[in-house]
PDB file of C-alpha atoms in Angstrom:
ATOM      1  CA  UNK T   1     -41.342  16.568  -5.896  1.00 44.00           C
ATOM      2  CA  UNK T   2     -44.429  14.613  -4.121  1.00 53.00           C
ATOM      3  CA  UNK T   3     -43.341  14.927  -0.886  1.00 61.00           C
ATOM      4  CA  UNK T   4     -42.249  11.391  -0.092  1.00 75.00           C
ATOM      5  CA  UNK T   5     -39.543  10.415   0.881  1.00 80.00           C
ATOM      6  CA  UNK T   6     -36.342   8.863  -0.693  1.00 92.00           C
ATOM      7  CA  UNK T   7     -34.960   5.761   0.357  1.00 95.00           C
ATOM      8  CA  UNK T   8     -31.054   4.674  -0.258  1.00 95.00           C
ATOM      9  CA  UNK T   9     -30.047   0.825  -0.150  1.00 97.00           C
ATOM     10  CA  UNK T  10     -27.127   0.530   2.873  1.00 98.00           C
ATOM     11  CA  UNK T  11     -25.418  -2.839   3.028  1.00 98.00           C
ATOM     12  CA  UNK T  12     -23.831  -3.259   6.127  1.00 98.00           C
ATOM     13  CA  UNK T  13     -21.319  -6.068   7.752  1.00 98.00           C
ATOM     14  CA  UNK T  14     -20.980  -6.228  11.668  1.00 98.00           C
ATOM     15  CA  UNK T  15     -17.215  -5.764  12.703  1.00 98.00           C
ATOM     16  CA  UNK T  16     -17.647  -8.917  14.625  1.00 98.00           C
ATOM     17  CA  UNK T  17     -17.539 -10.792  11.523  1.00 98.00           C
ATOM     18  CA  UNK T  18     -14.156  -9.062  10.404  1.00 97.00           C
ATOM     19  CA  UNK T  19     -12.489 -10.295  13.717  1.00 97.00           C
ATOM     20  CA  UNK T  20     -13.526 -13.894  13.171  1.00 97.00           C
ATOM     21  CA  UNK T  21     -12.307 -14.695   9.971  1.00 97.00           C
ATOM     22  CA  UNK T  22      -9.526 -12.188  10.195  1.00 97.00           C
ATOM     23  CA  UNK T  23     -10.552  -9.686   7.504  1.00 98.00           C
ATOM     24  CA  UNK T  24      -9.586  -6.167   8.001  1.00 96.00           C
ATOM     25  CA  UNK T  25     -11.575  -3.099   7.588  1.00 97.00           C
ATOM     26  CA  UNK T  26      -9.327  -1.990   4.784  1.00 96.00           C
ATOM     27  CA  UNK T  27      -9.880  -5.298   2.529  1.00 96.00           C
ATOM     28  CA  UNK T  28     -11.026  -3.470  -1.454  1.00 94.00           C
ATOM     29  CA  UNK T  29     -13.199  -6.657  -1.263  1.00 96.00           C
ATOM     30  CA  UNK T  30     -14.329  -6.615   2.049  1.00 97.00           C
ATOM     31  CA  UNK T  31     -18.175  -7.288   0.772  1.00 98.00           C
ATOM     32  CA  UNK T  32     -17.639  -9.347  -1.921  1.00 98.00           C
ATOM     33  CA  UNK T  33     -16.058 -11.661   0.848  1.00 97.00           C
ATOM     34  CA  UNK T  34     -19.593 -11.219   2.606  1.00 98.00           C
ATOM     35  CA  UNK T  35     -21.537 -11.910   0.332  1.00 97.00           C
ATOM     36  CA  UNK T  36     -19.634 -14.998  -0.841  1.00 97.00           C
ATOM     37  CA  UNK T  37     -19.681 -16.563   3.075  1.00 96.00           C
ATOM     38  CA  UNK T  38     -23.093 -17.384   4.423  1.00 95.00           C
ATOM     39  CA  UNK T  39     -24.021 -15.278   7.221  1.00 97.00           C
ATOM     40  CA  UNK T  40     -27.058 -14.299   8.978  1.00 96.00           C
ATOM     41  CA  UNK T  41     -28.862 -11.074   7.823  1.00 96.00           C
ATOM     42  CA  UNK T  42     -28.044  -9.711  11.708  1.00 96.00           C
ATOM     43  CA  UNK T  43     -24.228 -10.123  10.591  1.00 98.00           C
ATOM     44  CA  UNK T  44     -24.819  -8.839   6.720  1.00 98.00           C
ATOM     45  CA  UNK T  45     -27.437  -7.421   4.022  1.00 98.00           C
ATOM     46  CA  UNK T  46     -29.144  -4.558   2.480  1.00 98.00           C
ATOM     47  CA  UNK T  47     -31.516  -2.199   4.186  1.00 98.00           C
ATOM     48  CA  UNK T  48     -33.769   0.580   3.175  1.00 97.00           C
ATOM     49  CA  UNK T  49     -33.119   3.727   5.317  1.00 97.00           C
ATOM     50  CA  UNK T  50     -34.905   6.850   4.193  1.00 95.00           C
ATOM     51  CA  UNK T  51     -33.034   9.835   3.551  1.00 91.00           C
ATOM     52  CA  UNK T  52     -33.829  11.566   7.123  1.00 93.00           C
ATOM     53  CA  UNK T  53     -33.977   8.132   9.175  1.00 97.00           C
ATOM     54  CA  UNK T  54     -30.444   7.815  11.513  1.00 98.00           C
ATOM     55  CA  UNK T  55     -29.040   4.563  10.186  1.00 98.00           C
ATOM     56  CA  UNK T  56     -29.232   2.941  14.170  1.00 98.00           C
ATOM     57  CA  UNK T  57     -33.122   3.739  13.873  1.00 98.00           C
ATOM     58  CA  UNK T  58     -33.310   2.183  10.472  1.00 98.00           C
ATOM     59  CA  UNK T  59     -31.293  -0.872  11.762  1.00 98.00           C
ATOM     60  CA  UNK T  60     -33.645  -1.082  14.563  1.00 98.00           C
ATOM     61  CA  UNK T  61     -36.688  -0.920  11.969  1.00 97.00           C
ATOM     62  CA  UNK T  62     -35.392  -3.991  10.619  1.00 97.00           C
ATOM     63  CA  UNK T  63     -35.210  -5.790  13.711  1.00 97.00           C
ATOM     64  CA  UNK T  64     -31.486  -5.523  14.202  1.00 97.00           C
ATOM     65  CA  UNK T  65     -29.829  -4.561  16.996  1.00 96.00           C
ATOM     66  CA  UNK T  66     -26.732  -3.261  16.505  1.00 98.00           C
ATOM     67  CA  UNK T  67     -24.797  -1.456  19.635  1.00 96.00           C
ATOM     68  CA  UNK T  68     -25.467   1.770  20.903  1.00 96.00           C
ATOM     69  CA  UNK T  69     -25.449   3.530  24.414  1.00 94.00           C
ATOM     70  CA  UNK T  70     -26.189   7.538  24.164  1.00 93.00           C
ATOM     71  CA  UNK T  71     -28.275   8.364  21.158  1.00 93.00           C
ATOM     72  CA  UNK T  72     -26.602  11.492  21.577  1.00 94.00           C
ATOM     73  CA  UNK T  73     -23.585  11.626  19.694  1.00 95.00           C
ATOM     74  CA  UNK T  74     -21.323  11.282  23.056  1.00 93.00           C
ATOM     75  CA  UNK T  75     -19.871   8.058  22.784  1.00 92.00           C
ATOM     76  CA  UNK T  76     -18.295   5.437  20.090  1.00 94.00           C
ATOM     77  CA  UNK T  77     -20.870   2.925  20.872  1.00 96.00           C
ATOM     78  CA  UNK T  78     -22.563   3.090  17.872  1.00 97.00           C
ATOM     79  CA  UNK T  79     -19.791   4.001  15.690  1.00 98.00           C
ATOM     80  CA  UNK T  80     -19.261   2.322  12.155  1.00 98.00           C
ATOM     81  CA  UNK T  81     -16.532   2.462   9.237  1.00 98.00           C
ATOM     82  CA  UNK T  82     -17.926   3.746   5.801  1.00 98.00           C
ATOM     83  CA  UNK T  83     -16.875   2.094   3.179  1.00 98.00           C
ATOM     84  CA  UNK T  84     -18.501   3.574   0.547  1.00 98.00           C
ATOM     85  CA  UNK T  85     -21.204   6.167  -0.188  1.00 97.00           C
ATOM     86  CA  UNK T  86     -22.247   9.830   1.685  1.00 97.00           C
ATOM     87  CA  UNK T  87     -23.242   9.307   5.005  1.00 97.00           C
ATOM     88  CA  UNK T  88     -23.947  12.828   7.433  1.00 97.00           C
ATOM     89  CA  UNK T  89     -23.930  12.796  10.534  1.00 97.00           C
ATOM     90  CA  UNK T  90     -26.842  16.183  12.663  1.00 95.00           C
ATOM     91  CA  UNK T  91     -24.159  16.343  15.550  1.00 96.00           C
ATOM     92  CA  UNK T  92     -20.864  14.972  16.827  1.00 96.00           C
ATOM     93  CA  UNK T  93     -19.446  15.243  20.181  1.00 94.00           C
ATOM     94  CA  UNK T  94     -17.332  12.602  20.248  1.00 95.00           C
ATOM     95  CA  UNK T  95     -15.068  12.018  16.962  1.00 96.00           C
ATOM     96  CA  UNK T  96     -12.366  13.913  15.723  1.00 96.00           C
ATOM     97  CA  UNK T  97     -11.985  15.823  12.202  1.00 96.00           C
ATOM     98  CA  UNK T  98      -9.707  12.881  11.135  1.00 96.00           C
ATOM     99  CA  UNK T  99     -11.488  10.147  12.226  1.00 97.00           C
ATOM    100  CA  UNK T 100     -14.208  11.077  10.139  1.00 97.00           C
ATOM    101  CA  UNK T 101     -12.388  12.606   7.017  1.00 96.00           C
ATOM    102  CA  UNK T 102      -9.518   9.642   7.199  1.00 96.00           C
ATOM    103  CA  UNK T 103     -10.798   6.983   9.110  1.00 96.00           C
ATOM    104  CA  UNK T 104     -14.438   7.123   7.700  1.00 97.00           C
ATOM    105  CA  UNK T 105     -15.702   6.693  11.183  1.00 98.00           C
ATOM    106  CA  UNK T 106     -19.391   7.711  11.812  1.00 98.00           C
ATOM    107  CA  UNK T 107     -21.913   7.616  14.778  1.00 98.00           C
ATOM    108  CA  UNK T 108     -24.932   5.623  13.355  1.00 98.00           C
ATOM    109  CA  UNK T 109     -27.404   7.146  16.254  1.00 98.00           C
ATOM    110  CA  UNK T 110     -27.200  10.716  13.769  1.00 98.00           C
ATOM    111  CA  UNK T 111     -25.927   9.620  10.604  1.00 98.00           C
ATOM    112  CA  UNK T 112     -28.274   9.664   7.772  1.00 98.00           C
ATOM    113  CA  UNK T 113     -27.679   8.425   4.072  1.00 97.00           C
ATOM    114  CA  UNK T 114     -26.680  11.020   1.994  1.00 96.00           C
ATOM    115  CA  UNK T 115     -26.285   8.971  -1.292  1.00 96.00           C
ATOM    116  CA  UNK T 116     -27.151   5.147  -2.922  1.00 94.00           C
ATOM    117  CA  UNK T 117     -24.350   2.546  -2.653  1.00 94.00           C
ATOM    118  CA  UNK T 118     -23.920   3.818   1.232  1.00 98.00           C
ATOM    119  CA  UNK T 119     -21.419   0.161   2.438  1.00 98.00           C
ATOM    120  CA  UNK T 120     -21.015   0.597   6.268  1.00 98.00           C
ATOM    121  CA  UNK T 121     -19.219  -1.973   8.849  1.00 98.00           C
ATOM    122  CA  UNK T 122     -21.265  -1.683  12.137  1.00 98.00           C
ATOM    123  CA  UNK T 123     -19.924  -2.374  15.570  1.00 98.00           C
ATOM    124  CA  UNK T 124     -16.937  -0.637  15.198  1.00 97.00           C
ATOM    125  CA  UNK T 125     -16.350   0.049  18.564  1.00 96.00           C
ATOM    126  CA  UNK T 126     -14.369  -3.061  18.648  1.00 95.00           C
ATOM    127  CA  UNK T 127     -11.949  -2.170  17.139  1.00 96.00           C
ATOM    128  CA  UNK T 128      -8.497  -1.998  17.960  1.00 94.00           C
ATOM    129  CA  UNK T 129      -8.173   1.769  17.609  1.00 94.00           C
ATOM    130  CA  UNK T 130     -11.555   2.987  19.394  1.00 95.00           C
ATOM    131  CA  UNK T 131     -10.814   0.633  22.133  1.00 92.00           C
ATOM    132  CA  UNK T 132      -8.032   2.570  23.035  1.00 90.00           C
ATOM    133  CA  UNK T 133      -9.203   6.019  22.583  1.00 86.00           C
ATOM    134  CA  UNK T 134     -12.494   5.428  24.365  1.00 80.00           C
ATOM    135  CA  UNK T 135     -11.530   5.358  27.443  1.00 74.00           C
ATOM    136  CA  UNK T 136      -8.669   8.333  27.099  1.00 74.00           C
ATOM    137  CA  UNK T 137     -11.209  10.688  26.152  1.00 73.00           C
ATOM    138  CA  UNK T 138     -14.453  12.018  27.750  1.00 62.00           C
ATOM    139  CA  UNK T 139     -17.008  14.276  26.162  1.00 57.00           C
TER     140      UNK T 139
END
């Protein structure tokens, strides 16, 4: 080990993109469909994120700005569906067990990658289902 870092490649699609052409989160081919339709980087690509960098900080690194409110783990603000790969998240204070172990929900302001192929859709906040438990539950 040299002491340096490892990087994972995330690809990531912004919910916002699902809601406009009518995908759903569950779509096997939701990226393929991404990749196929030509949107801007902000809406879909491939980062970089180091292997102790929070995927909102990352994000931010590449000059995106995807939502977030607390940095704290409080809130859904930042949340985001993973679709594929390990992603960990230091703290949690707002999620339950089975929105992260069935739902694949995760707070990108203290996730980090835990393994290559990590597929995330960002902006999940608007969805359907954490727009009507956000405001039914306080932290």
């Amino acid at each position: 080990m040299d002491g340096e870092e490892e990087t994972v490649t995330v690809e990531y699609l912004n919910y916002r993109v699902l809601v406009e052409r009518d995908w759903d989160v569950e779509d096997e081919d939701l990226f393929e469909k991404a990749a196929n339709t030509e949107l801007d980087d902000t809406d879909h690509g491939t980062m970089e994120v180091g292997e102790y960098d929070y995927l909102l900080e990352a994000a931010e690194d590449h000059g995106y700005a995807w939502p977030f409110e607390c940095r704290a783990a409080s809130c859904a603000n930042c949340a985001a569906f993973i679709k594929a790969g390990e992603v960990k998240m230091d703290m949690n204070l707002f999620l339950t067990d089975e929105e992260i172990e069935e739902m694949d929900l995760r707070l990108t302001c203290v996730a980090m990658p835990r393994s290559e192929g990590v597929k995330l859709v960002y902006g999940a906040r608007r969805s359907d289902y954490l727009q009507q438990v956000v405001g039914e539950r306080e932290v």
